[in-house]
Phi, psi and omega in degrees: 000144175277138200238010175275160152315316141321283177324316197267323156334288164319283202286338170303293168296001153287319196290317183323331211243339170302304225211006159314315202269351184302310117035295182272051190216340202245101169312141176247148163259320168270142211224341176228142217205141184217124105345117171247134186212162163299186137317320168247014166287312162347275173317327170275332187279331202305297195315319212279308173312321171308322175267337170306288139026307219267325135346130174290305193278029182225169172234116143239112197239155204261126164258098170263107193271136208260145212253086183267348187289295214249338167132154177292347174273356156279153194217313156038275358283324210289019176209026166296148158270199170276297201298325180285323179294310167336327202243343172242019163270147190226044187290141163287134173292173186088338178274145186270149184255108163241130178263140179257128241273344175310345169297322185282151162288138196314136198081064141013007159249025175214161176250162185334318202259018150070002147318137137225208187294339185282324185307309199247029164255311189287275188339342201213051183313323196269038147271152165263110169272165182194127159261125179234192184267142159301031225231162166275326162296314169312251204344284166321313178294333253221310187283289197265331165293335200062352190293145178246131163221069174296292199272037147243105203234012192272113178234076222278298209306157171238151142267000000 
């Protein structure tokens, strides 16, 4: 496993570049999408949002959540809390919200500051949530695919 930022970063956008063309081909039945992320998850996502975007039929837009629990110089996602997402998402309707599940703590169902995922589903009744692996195969599975894997929420890598 890689274990800098950089190093994950890379293989996130090699695998993204693996398995991307696959994409055109492939019809979405949900069309709008909000990405959640840290600060420096951001930075590996922005490129991928930008080509998704570039689809007639997708919305996709990056929610970069800022680490007010821990201070703004953590960046992270794997250390965003429940509660800073309560207070800076901003979803549209229609949209699936997805968040990486590398935000829970190990045994996936609470986040640091002990909120859990049911916490910001009540905070957000007419929303959809879905936690995937930080991974470009989720995202792409998640996007193109339809696969849910809501009750796996055990994820280690961070962006």
């Amino acid at each position: 496993m890689l274990e800098d930022g950089v190093g994950l970063i890379r293989s996130f956008w090699e695998e993204w570049r693996e398995i991307k063309n696959r994409s055109n081909i492939l019809a979405v039945k949900q069309t709008k999408f909000r990405l959640v992320t840290g600060v420096s998850g951001a930075y590996a996502l922005q490129p991928i949002v930008d080509e998704l975007n570039r689809r007639e039929d997708l919305k996709v837009n990056l929610q970069v959540i800022q680490n007010d629990f821990f201070g703004h110089t953590v960046t992270v996602s794997g250390l965003i809390t429940g509660g800073d997402i309560i207070k800076q998402l901003t979803p549209e309707a229609g949209e699936l919200v997805l968040l990486p599940g590398i935000m829970l703590r190990d045994g996936g169902d609470v986040y640091l500051d002990n909120t859990k995922p049911e916490d910001i589903e009540h905070a957000f009744p007419e929303t959809t949530f879905q936690w995937i692996e930080p991974t470009a195969t989720a995202l792409f599975e998640t996007i193109f695919l339809q696969k849910s894997n809501r009750k796996k929420r055990t994820i280690r890598r961070s962006i």
